[in-house]
Tab-separated table of C-alpha atoms in Angstrom:
chain	number	residue	atom	x	y	z
A	93	MET	CA	-11.649	-21.342	-32.478
A	94	PRO	CA	-8.342	-20.419	-31.484
A	95	THR	CA	-5.069	-22.360	-32.199
A	96	LYS	CA	-3.025	-23.829	-29.409
A	97	ALA	CA	-0.270	-21.423	-30.123
A	98	GLU	CA	-2.846	-18.369	-30.396
A	99	LEU	CA	-3.348	-19.331	-26.552
A	100	GLN	CA	0.018	-20.210	-25.707
A	101	ARG	CA	0.787	-16.449	-27.061
A	102	LEU	CA	-1.654	-14.536	-24.539
A	103	ARG	CA	-0.085	-16.412	-22.000
A	104	SER	CA	3.153	-15.692	-22.789
A	105	LEU	CA	2.220	-12.270	-22.564
A	106	ARG	CA	2.022	-12.291	-18.776
A	107	ASP	CA	6.112	-13.041	-19.475
A	108	LYS	CA	8.154	-9.194	-19.556
A	109	LYS	CA	10.265	-10.335	-22.189
A	110	HIS	CA	7.696	-11.621	-24.305
A	111	ARG	CA	5.613	-8.763	-23.902
A	112	GLU	CA	8.000	-6.041	-24.725
A	113	THR	CA	9.245	-8.378	-27.840
A	114	ALA	CA	5.709	-8.506	-29.070
A	115	GLY	CA	5.176	-4.847	-27.940
A	116	LEU	CA	1.405	-5.988	-26.446
A	117	PHE	CA	0.277	-6.723	-22.779
A	118	VAL	CA	-2.083	-8.578	-20.920
A	119	VAL	CA	-4.491	-7.481	-18.512
A	120	GLU	CA	-6.845	-10.376	-17.010
A	121	GLY	CA	-9.971	-10.013	-14.711
A	122	GLU	CA	-13.465	-8.178	-14.875
A	123	LYS	CA	-12.538	-5.638	-13.096
A	124	VAL	CA	-9.194	-4.567	-14.259
A	125	VAL	CA	-10.601	-4.668	-17.644
A	126	GLY	CA	-13.954	-3.163	-16.591
A	127	GLU	CA	-12.325	0.067	-14.863
A	128	LEU	CA	-10.090	0.433	-18.316
A	129	LEU	CA	-12.873	0.318	-20.804
A	130	ALA	CA	-14.727	2.646	-18.323
A	131	ALA	CA	-12.023	4.873	-19.023
A	132	GLY	CA	-12.014	5.180	-22.468
A	133	PHE	CA	-8.584	3.088	-22.777
A	134	GLY	CA	-8.300	1.236	-26.373
A	135	PHE	CA	-7.836	-2.581	-26.284
A	136	GLU	CA	-5.758	-4.440	-29.203
A	137	GLU	CA	-7.879	-7.675	-28.403
A	138	ILE	CA	-10.740	-8.642	-26.175
A	139	HIS	CA	-11.034	-12.487	-24.964
A	140	ALA	CA	-13.737	-13.266	-23.852
A	141	THR	CA	-16.465	-15.906	-22.260
A	142	ALA	CA	-19.615	-16.900	-22.481
A	143	ASP	CA	-19.747	-14.921	-19.165
A	144	TRP	CA	-18.677	-11.737	-20.380
A	145	PRO	CA	-21.227	-9.281	-20.489
A	146	GLY	CA	-19.227	-6.531	-22.667
A	147	ALA	CA	-18.086	-6.560	-26.105
A	148	ALA	CA	-15.657	-9.026	-27.521
A	149	THR	CA	-12.986	-9.218	-30.565
A	150	HIS	CA	-12.538	-13.175	-29.449
A	151	ARG	CA	-14.911	-15.425	-28.392
A	152	LEU	CA	-12.883	-18.374	-25.762
A	153	THR	CA	-14.455	-21.577	-24.282
A	154	PRO	CA	-13.522	-21.622	-20.999
A	155	GLU	CA	-11.464	-24.632	-21.591
A	156	GLU	CA	-9.381	-22.228	-23.989
A	157	MET	CA	-9.421	-19.507	-21.187
A	158	ALA	CA	-7.853	-21.817	-18.910
A	159	LYS	CA	-5.040	-22.075	-20.937
A	160	ALA	CA	-4.542	-18.478	-21.807
A	161	SER	CA	-4.584	-16.866	-18.528
A	162	HIS	CA	-2.114	-17.208	-15.488
A	163	PHE	CA	-5.021	-17.192	-13.007
A	164	PRO	CA	-5.862	-20.666	-10.883
A	165	THR	CA	-9.307	-19.777	-11.366
A	166	PRO	CA	-9.724	-17.985	-14.770
A	167	SER	CA	-12.004	-14.555	-15.169
A	168	SER	CA	-14.121	-14.455	-18.326
A	169	VAL	CA	-12.224	-11.943	-20.283
A	170	LEU	CA	-8.402	-11.391	-20.682
A	171	ALA	CA	-7.929	-7.983	-23.151
A	172	VAL	CA	-4.279	-7.519	-24.655
A	173	GLY	CA	-3.421	-4.095	-25.211
A	174	ARG	CA	-0.235	-1.710	-26.802
A	175	ILE	CA	2.650	-0.556	-24.635
A	176	ILE	CA	3.613	3.321	-25.655
A	177	ARG	CA	6.118	4.206	-23.183
A	178	ARG	CA	5.772	8.264	-24.088
A	179	PRO	CA	8.936	10.372	-24.054
A	180	LEU	CA	8.699	13.409	-22.516
A	181	PRO	CA	6.572	15.976	-23.577
A	182	PRO	CA	8.551	19.069	-25.969
A	183	THR	CA	8.354	21.451	-23.232
A	184	GLY	CA	9.952	18.589	-20.471
A	185	LEU	CA	8.817	19.587	-16.864
A	186	ALA	CA	8.835	22.745	-17.239
A	187	ARG	CA	5.111	23.565	-16.665
A	188	GLY	CA	2.276	21.893	-14.335
A	189	LEU	CA	2.452	19.496	-11.552
A	190	THR	CA	4.842	16.377	-12.405
A	191	LEU	CA	4.728	13.389	-9.816
A	192	LEU	CA	8.735	11.271	-11.065
A	193	LEU	CA	8.962	7.974	-9.491
A	194	ASP	CA	13.078	7.485	-9.132
A	195	GLY	CA	13.444	3.733	-9.065
A	196	VAL	CA	10.204	2.756	-7.408
A	197	GLN	CA	10.305	-0.599	-7.290
A	198	ASP	CA	7.576	-2.349	-5.469
A	199	PRO	CA	4.398	-2.887	-8.563
A	200	GLY	CA	1.680	-2.134	-6.124
A	201	ASN	CA	3.283	0.978	-4.712
A	202	VAL	CA	3.413	2.257	-8.249
A	203	GLY	CA	0.024	1.703	-9.403
A	204	THR	CA	-1.085	3.122	-6.140
A	205	LEU	CA	1.008	6.240	-6.785
A	206	LEU	CA	-0.497	6.835	-10.431
A	207	ARG	CA	-4.140	6.700	-8.649
A	208	ILE	CA	-2.802	9.389	-5.727
A	209	ALA	CA	-1.064	11.329	-9.096
A	210	ASP	CA	-5.193	10.839	-10.587
A	211	TRP	CA	-6.992	11.999	-7.599
A	212	PHE	CA	-4.835	15.104	-7.278
A	213	ALA	CA	-4.977	15.547	-11.215
A	214	LEU	CA	-1.030	16.268	-11.263
A	215	ASP	CA	-0.423	16.885	-15.317
A	216	ARG	CA	1.894	13.888	-15.656
A	217	VAL	CA	3.863	10.780	-13.874
A	218	VAL	CA	7.428	10.160	-15.318
A	219	LEU	CA	8.507	6.916	-14.429
A	220	SER	CA	12.275	6.060	-14.437
A	221	PRO	CA	13.234	2.974	-16.402
A	222	ASP	CA	14.069	1.032	-13.024
A	223	SER	CA	10.615	1.413	-11.469
A	224	ALA	CA	8.324	-1.489	-12.020
A	225	ASP	CA	7.058	-2.068	-15.378
A	226	LEU	CA	4.033	0.068	-15.989
A	227	PHE	CA	2.772	-2.916	-18.295
A	228	SER	CA	2.336	-5.444	-15.312
A	229	GLN	CA	-0.497	-6.537	-14.062
A	230	LYS	CA	0.276	-5.449	-10.932
A	231	VAL	CA	0.829	-2.109	-11.536
A	232	ILE	CA	-2.307	-2.149	-13.678
A	233	ASN	CA	-4.665	-3.919	-10.635
A	234	ALA	CA	-3.447	-1.157	-8.239
A	235	SER	CA	-4.085	1.455	-9.927
A	236	MET	CA	-7.794	1.011	-10.266
A	237	GLY	CA	-7.956	2.355	-13.807
A	238	SER	CA	-5.876	5.320	-13.412
A	239	PHE	CA	-3.198	3.568	-15.733
A	240	ALA	CA	-5.518	4.457	-18.871
A	241	ARG	CA	-6.412	8.156	-16.865
A	242	MET	CA	-2.903	9.628	-16.151
A	243	THR	CA	-0.367	10.616	-18.953
A	244	VAL	CA	3.045	8.260	-18.130
A	245	HIS	CA	6.151	9.308	-19.415
A	246	THR	CA	9.176	6.929	-19.361
A	247	ALA	CA	13.078	9.033	-18.897
A	248	GLU	CA	15.780	8.865	-16.992
A	249	PRO	CA	14.737	11.126	-13.818
A	250	ALA	CA	18.491	12.870	-14.579
A	251	SER	CA	17.567	13.943	-17.797
A	252	ALA	CA	14.387	14.931	-16.888
A	253	LEU	CA	15.554	17.520	-14.446
A	254	ALA	CA	18.086	18.777	-16.801
A	255	GLY	CA	17.668	22.039	-17.338
A	256	LEU	CA	14.054	23.093	-15.439
A	257	PRO	CA	13.503	26.884	-14.994
A	258	ALA	CA	14.209	27.951	-11.318
A	259	ALA	CA	10.223	29.220	-11.076
A	260	THR	CA	9.566	25.239	-11.203
A	261	PRO	CA	11.113	23.777	-7.857
A	262	VAL	CA	12.192	19.748	-7.763
A	263	LEU	CA	10.713	18.656	-4.427
A	264	GLY	CA	12.273	15.878	-2.559
A	265	CYS	CA	10.786	13.442	0.116
A	266	ASP	CA	13.514	13.375	3.108
A	267	LEU	CA	12.990	13.065	6.850
A	268	THR	CA	15.528	15.832	7.249
A	269	GLY	CA	13.706	18.909	4.661
A	270	ALA	CA	11.254	21.699	5.040
A	271	ASP	CA	7.557	21.174	6.978
A	272	VAL	CA	5.420	20.554	4.235
A	273	HIS	CA	3.283	22.251	5.995
A	274	THR	CA	4.919	25.424	4.631
A	275	LEU	CA	5.033	24.660	1.532
A	276	GLU	CA	3.807	27.321	-0.800
A	277	PRO	CA	1.819	27.819	-3.554
A	278	ARG	CA	2.767	26.599	-7.185
A	279	ARG	CA	1.559	25.902	-10.582
A	280	ASP	CA	4.907	24.462	-11.339
A	281	ALA	CA	6.647	21.873	-9.582
A	282	VAL	CA	7.895	18.477	-9.737
A	283	ILE	CA	7.745	15.764	-6.641
A	284	VAL	CA	10.279	13.225	-6.756
A	285	ILE	CA	9.442	9.851	-4.742
A	286	GLY	CA	12.757	7.091	-4.374
A	287	SER	CA	12.506	3.653	-4.022
A	288	GLU	CA	11.600	2.041	-1.318
A	289	GLY	CA	14.729	1.073	0.143
A	290	ARG	CA	17.569	3.320	-0.794
A	291	GLY	CA	15.524	6.861	-1.333
A	292	LEU	CA	16.490	9.074	-4.257
A	293	SER	CA	19.266	7.815	-6.298
A	294	ALA	CA	22.557	9.371	-6.895
A	295	ALA	CA	22.137	10.702	-10.316
A	296	THR	CA	18.617	12.788	-8.939
A	297	LYS	CA	20.217	14.334	-5.425
A	298	PRO	CA	21.986	17.082	-7.226
A	299	LEU	CA	18.814	18.148	-9.429
A	300	ILE	CA	16.616	17.943	-5.816
A	301	THR	CA	15.734	21.942	-5.533
A	302	ARG	CA	14.157	21.266	-1.813
A	303	TYR	CA	13.667	18.908	0.496
A	304	VAL	CA	10.093	18.632	2.228
A	305	THR	CA	9.758	16.323	5.423
A	306	ILE	CA	6.513	15.454	6.830
A	307	PRO	CA	6.463	16.367	10.359
A	308	ARG	CA	6.973	12.719	12.071
A	309	TYR	CA	5.825	12.543	16.111
A	310	GLY	CA	6.180	9.175	17.388
A	311	GLY	CA	8.124	6.258	16.731
A	312	ALA	CA	8.191	5.051	12.802
A	313	GLU	CA	11.219	5.256	11.046
A	314	SER	CA	9.489	5.930	7.840
A	315	LEU	CA	6.676	6.255	5.725
A	316	ASN	CA	6.221	3.854	2.841
A	317	ALA	CA	6.455	6.044	-0.586
A	318	ALA	CA	2.877	6.214	-1.237
A	319	VAL	CA	1.412	7.389	1.463
A	320	ALA	CA	4.357	10.621	1.895
A	321	ALA	CA	3.376	11.241	-1.791
A	322	ALA	CA	-0.287	11.485	-0.752
A	323	ILE	CA	0.652	13.662	1.286
A	324	VAL	CA	3.122	15.847	0.101
A	325	CYS	CA	0.447	16.304	-2.969
A	326	ASP	CA	-2.725	16.848	-0.416
A	327	ASN	CA	-0.519	19.689	0.825
A	328	LEU	CA	0.436	20.798	-2.647
A	329	ARG	CA	-2.859	21.183	-3.896
A	330	ARG	CA	-4.260	22.852	-0.790
A	331	VAL	CA	-2.374	25.949	-1.271
A	332	THR	CA	-2.520	25.976	-5.349
A	333	ALA	CA	-6.148	24.702	-6.265
B	274	MET	CA	17.998	-31.420	19.184
B	275	PRO	CA	14.199	-30.225	18.403
B	276	THR	CA	11.913	-32.878	17.950
B	277	LYS	CA	9.840	-33.360	14.364
B	278	ALA	CA	7.087	-32.454	16.569
B	279	GLU	CA	8.510	-29.744	17.993
B	280	LEU	CA	9.213	-28.624	14.593
B	281	GLN	CA	5.801	-29.240	12.890
B	282	ARG	CA	4.686	-27.293	15.763
B	283	LEU	CA	6.369	-24.314	14.799
B	284	ARG	CA	5.231	-24.856	10.990
B	285	SER	CA	1.739	-24.910	12.467
B	286	LEU	CA	1.611	-21.479	14.478
B	287	ARG	CA	1.793	-19.786	10.665
B	288	ASP	CA	-1.987	-21.081	10.475
B	289	LYS	CA	-4.742	-19.226	12.236
B	290	LYS	CA	-6.423	-21.782	13.519
B	291	HIS	CA	-3.290	-23.280	15.365
B	292	ARG	CA	-2.028	-19.777	17.066
B	293	GLU	CA	-5.421	-19.149	18.639
B	294	THR	CA	-5.002	-22.865	20.170
B	295	ALA	CA	-1.798	-22.617	21.191
B	296	GLY	CA	-2.103	-18.660	22.334
B	297	LEU	CA	1.245	-17.780	20.234
B	298	PHE	CA	2.355	-16.398	16.653
B	299	VAL	CA	5.127	-16.883	14.525
B	300	VAL	CA	7.444	-14.457	12.397
B	301	GLU	CA	10.298	-15.403	10.299
B	302	GLY	CA	13.033	-13.333	8.558
B	303	GLU	CA	16.049	-11.526	9.688
B	304	LYS	CA	14.294	-7.722	8.875
B	305	VAL	CA	11.128	-8.100	10.723
B	306	VAL	CA	12.703	-10.456	13.723
B	307	GLY	CA	15.265	-7.164	14.019
B	308	GLU	CA	12.755	-4.762	13.602
B	309	LEU	CA	10.657	-5.870	16.808
B	310	LEU	CA	13.180	-6.818	18.462
B	311	ALA	CA	14.834	-2.759	18.419
B	312	ALA	CA	11.468	-1.902	19.489
B	313	GLY	CA	11.473	-4.013	22.390
B	314	PHE	CA	9.689	-6.914	21.743
B	315	GLY	CA	9.355	-9.691	24.087
B	316	PHE	CA	9.914	-13.069	22.418
B	317	GLU	CA	8.796	-16.303	24.350
B	318	GLU	CA	11.288	-18.061	21.802
B	319	ILE	CA	13.999	-17.719	19.262
B	320	HIS	CA	15.048	-20.382	16.705
B	321	ALA	CA	18.193	-19.665	14.459
B	322	THR	CA	21.079	-21.145	12.912
B	323	ALA	CA	24.253	-20.207	13.004
B	324	ASP	CA	23.716	-17.389	10.624
B	325	TRP	CA	21.761	-15.426	13.084
B	326	PRO	CA	23.540	-12.944	15.163
B	327	GLY	CA	21.529	-12.195	17.725
B	328	ALA	CA	20.477	-14.072	20.528
B	329	ALA	CA	17.980	-16.909	20.279
B	330	THR	CA	16.593	-19.414	22.515
B	331	HIS	CA	17.117	-22.176	20.501
B	332	ARG	CA	19.565	-23.637	17.937
B	333	LEU	CA	18.562	-25.166	14.704
B	334	THR	CA	20.615	-26.648	11.493
B	335	PRO	CA	19.474	-25.181	8.133
B	336	GLU	CA	17.934	-28.448	7.728
B	337	GLU	CA	15.708	-28.302	10.538
B	338	MET	CA	14.911	-24.460	10.359
B	339	ALA	CA	14.060	-25.580	6.284
B	340	LYS	CA	11.253	-28.422	8.468
B	341	ALA	CA	9.638	-25.321	10.608
B	342	SER	CA	9.814	-22.409	8.071
B	343	HIS	CA	7.330	-21.347	5.360
B	344	PHE	CA	9.516	-19.844	3.280
B	345	PRO	CA	10.735	-21.548	0.233
B	346	THR	CA	14.099	-20.292	1.290
B	347	PRO	CA	14.210	-19.991	5.253
B	348	SER	CA	16.000	-17.172	6.914
B	349	SER	CA	18.484	-17.716	9.859
B	350	VAL	CA	15.417	-16.712	12.398
B	351	LEU	CA	12.474	-17.714	13.428
B	352	ALA	CA	10.673	-16.180	16.439
B	353	VAL	CA	7.186	-16.864	18.620
B	354	GLY	CA	5.392	-14.120	20.445
B	355	ARG	CA	2.398	-14.284	22.471
B	356	ILE	CA	-1.062	-13.410	20.782
B	357	ILE	CA	-2.282	-11.313	23.624
B	358	ARG	CA	-5.588	-9.098	22.247
B	359	ARG	CA	-6.000	-6.456	24.728
B	360	PRO	CA	-9.878	-4.985	25.423
B	361	LEU	CA	-10.522	-1.311	25.505
B	362	PRO	CA	-8.832	0.768	28.401
B	363	PRO	CA	-11.072	1.687	31.024
B	364	THR	CA	-11.411	5.618	29.697
B	365	GLY	CA	-12.570	3.751	26.489
B	366	LEU	CA	-11.805	6.129	23.442
B	367	ALA	CA	-12.934	9.289	25.029
B	368	ARG	CA	-9.302	10.589	25.961
B	369	GLY	CA	-6.724	11.110	22.826
B	370	LEU	CA	-6.292	10.859	19.548
B	371	THR	CA	-7.582	7.059	18.351
B	372	LEU	CA	-7.556	5.288	14.655
B	373	LEU	CA	-10.131	2.513	14.594
B	374	LEU	CA	-10.350	0.122	11.626
B	375	ASP	CA	-13.614	-1.110	10.594
B	376	GLY	CA	-13.246	-4.100	9.395
B	377	VAL	CA	-9.848	-3.554	7.413
B	378	GLN	CA	-9.072	-6.864	5.263
B	379	ASP	CA	-5.674	-6.223	3.758
B	380	PRO	CA	-2.647	-7.021	5.938
B	381	GLY	CA	-0.650	-5.091	3.688
B	382	ASN	CA	-3.352	-2.046	4.931
B	383	VAL	CA	-3.222	-3.207	8.366
B	384	GLY	CA	0.207	-2.932	8.837
B	385	THR	CA	0.580	0.306	6.853
B	386	LEU	CA	-1.883	1.394	9.035
B	387	LEU	CA	0.118	0.852	12.139
B	388	ARG	CA	3.249	2.253	10.723
B	389	ILE	CA	0.823	5.487	10.214
B	390	ALA	CA	-0.522	5.278	13.281
B	391	ASP	CA	3.203	4.748	15.102
B	392	TRP	CA	4.248	7.732	12.831
B	393	PHE	CA	1.566	10.346	14.015
B	394	ALA	CA	2.021	8.787	17.694
B	395	LEU	CA	-1.702	8.121	17.891
B	396	ASP	CA	-2.237	6.988	21.287
B	397	ARG	CA	-4.041	3.935	19.736
B	398	VAL	CA	-5.058	1.876	16.934
B	399	VAL	CA	-8.708	-0.207	17.506
B	400	LEU	CA	-9.172	-3.117	15.472
B	401	SER	CA	-12.521	-4.933	14.711
B	402	PRO	CA	-12.610	-8.221	14.958
B	403	ASP	CA	-13.429	-9.194	11.213
B	404	SER	CA	-10.303	-7.327	10.252
B	405	ALA	CA	-6.839	-9.010	9.162
B	406	ASP	CA	-5.756	-10.584	12.033
B	407	LEU	CA	-2.916	-8.343	14.138
B	408	PHE	CA	-0.853	-11.689	14.654
B	409	SER	CA	-0.095	-12.846	10.845
B	410	GLN	CA	2.890	-12.460	9.350
B	411	LYS	CA	1.579	-9.849	6.356
B	412	VAL	CA	0.403	-7.668	9.640
B	413	ILE	CA	3.276	-7.462	11.230
B	414	ASN	CA	5.787	-7.076	8.146
B	415	ALA	CA	3.959	-4.358	6.648
B	416	SER	CA	3.874	-2.575	10.131
B	417	MET	CA	7.590	-1.616	10.236
B	418	GLY	CA	8.497	-3.095	13.983
B	419	SER	CA	5.236	-0.519	14.558
B	420	PHE	CA	3.301	-3.433	15.431
B	421	ALA	CA	5.684	-3.504	18.859
B	422	ARG	CA	5.129	-0.134	19.335
B	423	MET	CA	1.470	0.498	19.143
B	424	THR	CA	-1.299	-0.055	22.026
B	425	VAL	CA	-3.335	-1.939	19.676
B	426	HIS	CA	-6.808	-3.139	21.119
B	427	THR	CA	-9.433	-5.568	19.757
B	428	ALA	CA	-12.910	-4.351	19.788
B	429	GLU	CA	-16.642	-4.168	17.961
B	430	PRO	CA	-16.489	-0.556	16.707
B	431	ALA	CA	-20.144	-0.094	17.709
B	432	SER	CA	-19.491	-1.026	21.841
B	433	ALA	CA	-15.734	1.103	21.171
B	434	LEU	CA	-17.942	3.651	20.464
B	435	ALA	CA	-21.135	4.064	22.202
B	436	GLY	CA	-21.076	7.265	25.029
B	437	LEU	CA	-18.319	8.820	24.150
B	438	PRO	CA	-18.941	12.625	24.935
B	439	ALA	CA	-19.052	15.314	22.372
B	440	ALA	CA	-15.882	16.590	23.126
B	441	THR	CA	-14.502	13.770	21.505
B	442	PRO	CA	-15.760	13.459	17.948
B	443	VAL	CA	-15.780	10.422	15.824
B	444	LEU	CA	-14.386	10.814	12.126
B	445	GLY	CA	-15.600	8.950	9.608
B	446	CYS	CA	-13.732	8.878	5.833
B	447	ASP	CA	-16.143	9.092	3.033
B	448	LEU	CA	-16.675	11.390	-0.853
B	449	THR	CA	-19.055	13.931	0.711
B	450	GLY	CA	-17.862	14.841	3.911
B	451	ALA	CA	-16.313	18.345	4.516
B	452	ASP	CA	-12.962	19.117	3.439
B	453	VAL	CA	-10.433	17.735	5.765
B	454	HIS	CA	-8.865	21.141	5.782
B	455	THR	CA	-11.103	22.408	7.824
B	456	LEU	CA	-10.351	20.350	10.675
B	457	GLU	CA	-10.118	22.305	13.673
B	458	PRO	CA	-7.700	21.742	16.555
B	459	ARG	CA	-8.896	18.461	18.784
B	460	ARG	CA	-6.780	16.579	21.078
B	461	ASP	CA	-9.004	13.762	21.050
B	462	ALA	CA	-10.904	12.342	18.405
B	463	VAL	CA	-11.694	9.107	16.553
B	464	ILE	CA	-10.374	8.338	12.836
B	465	VAL	CA	-12.779	5.523	11.490
B	466	ILE	CA	-11.397	3.640	8.313
B	467	GLY	CA	-13.725	1.730	6.583
B	468	SER	CA	-13.062	-1.792	4.382
B	469	GLU	CA	-11.268	-1.593	1.331
B	470	GLY	CA	-14.971	-2.638	-0.547
B	471	ARG	CA	-17.865	-1.512	1.309
B	472	GLY	CA	-16.590	1.259	3.783
B	473	LEU	CA	-17.987	2.098	6.954
B	474	SER	CA	-19.853	-0.936	8.233
B	475	ALA	CA	-23.981	-0.261	8.503
B	476	ALA	CA	-23.630	-0.425	12.546
B	477	THR	CA	-20.510	2.105	12.297
B	478	LYS	CA	-22.464	4.613	10.187
B	479	PRO	CA	-24.751	5.929	12.643
B	480	LEU	CA	-22.021	6.328	15.288
B	481	ILE	CA	-20.093	8.819	13.184
B	482	THR	CA	-20.131	12.320	14.200
B	483	ARG	CA	-18.245	14.050	11.749
B	484	TYR	CA	-17.847	12.945	7.682
B	485	VAL	CA	-14.713	14.305	6.496
B	486	THR	CA	-13.219	14.065	2.631
B	487	ILE	CA	-10.068	14.354	0.951
B	488	PRO	CA	-10.102	17.280	-1.720
B	489	ARG	CA	-10.524	15.622	-4.995
B	490	TYR	CA	-9.258	17.258	-8.328
B	491	GLY	CA	-8.904	14.155	-10.834
B	492	GLY	CA	-10.561	11.393	-12.078
B	493	ALA	CA	-9.905	8.902	-9.530
B	494	GLU	CA	-12.760	7.106	-8.114
B	495	SER	CA	-11.166	7.075	-4.009
B	496	LEU	CA	-7.793	6.608	-2.640
B	497	ASN	CA	-6.290	3.504	-0.714
B	498	ALA	CA	-7.333	3.060	2.454
B	499	ALA	CA	-4.343	3.835	4.656
B	500	VAL	CA	-3.386	6.772	1.862
B	501	ALA	CA	-6.604	8.167	2.926
B	502	ALA	CA	-5.928	8.082	7.053
B	503	ALA	CA	-2.463	9.196	6.493
B	504	ILE	CA	-3.719	12.695	4.947
B	505	VAL	CA	-6.510	12.779	7.763
B	506	CYS	CA	-4.028	12.247	10.094
B	507	ASP	CA	-1.458	14.969	8.656
B	508	ASN	CA	-4.303	17.132	8.697
B	509	LEU	CA	-5.285	16.593	12.469
B	510	ARG	CA	-1.806	16.714	13.525
B	511	ARG	CA	-1.025	20.173	11.777
B	512	VAL	CA	-3.738	21.925	13.412
B	513	THR	CA	-3.285	20.374	17.075
B	514	ALA	CA	0.268	19.127	17.740
């Protein structure tokens, strides 16, 4: 039987400060835990009531789950994973296709962008430290399991983009670049997506080697960051796949 | 000075039942009210505190605004608009490009889809009655002003799609259709987007004349409804614009 302190510990992991101290994150809900397990994610602990049909490391009563959970109506499962922030690979971003998120702050957008990177089989996602926290439940939920399938690195965009060979273009999305339909085939490229409010950061802008834009026909001033990234990926895959 | 009943009336318009009875909807916040005004939307009433730099029909004190507002921290403006649900145009969907939302229930998705339809200058959006309510603040916020620029009709998809000429294909997005990159030029077409959970409705499926799919390269099982719609629009505009 879990102690009161143990239930409080689980509950506290929803708080970023506490999860950084513990080096652990928590996700709740049959759907998201099921998606991560199906994608092969190895949890440290799985706390579940009798209603959870899968394996569990700890069994809780519904009353205990209510104390550990952040949900008004607790689900049957709460899983704890280890926080691992991968530094850049030794070869950097020179090879393959990278999606670099430069201060994307909405957790739903970050999760949707992981899902898009996974759909288009990009080689990796790089998350700037000022983007939404990868280990928040909202990011993981919105990724629909892609959290467990994508390789995500955490790095400052400017250092990640420094020293790339000329054969690896750094594509920035804005409203005045080249038509995205004119992208030529590229096996190696970095697609940079800026923040929802301010766009690309001042440190990143000088490192963009080519701006691309999605042709606009109507009155909207912009497209959502995830929508824009998906259209760029579709066009890049169209010519490189 | 507004009466207590008047402030309660404004507050009650956030509730769908009350706004249907009154035939009025309400939006709060400088950003969204500013976007709709910039797009030429004609409000019935604009209630504002002294902090609102624009025109207002009624002035409120901050204390009065707090009673009318649903926000924990009220903004300086709350605007009331008339609910108008347009039936289909007399020519139906035969001419031009239509985005038909068949049970899209997330208000953020519906708003984002209006923004996408606006960006790609589609001629209209048709919203099924079981989609998220067009006049909810979440839909209007997510549309980023496109709520005021797009022509939106409300209709049952099956009746909207009945009797279309063969020259107006009805495109359904699914995972087994023709590659979206093979779309041929079309001046007239309907793009149908199904609900996030169950996809296209049983009543709509027999009326689809062509299924299209976005090529997948990786592990994600699906794309978000708005992301998929945007990629289809980009491909359709690429060949028709």
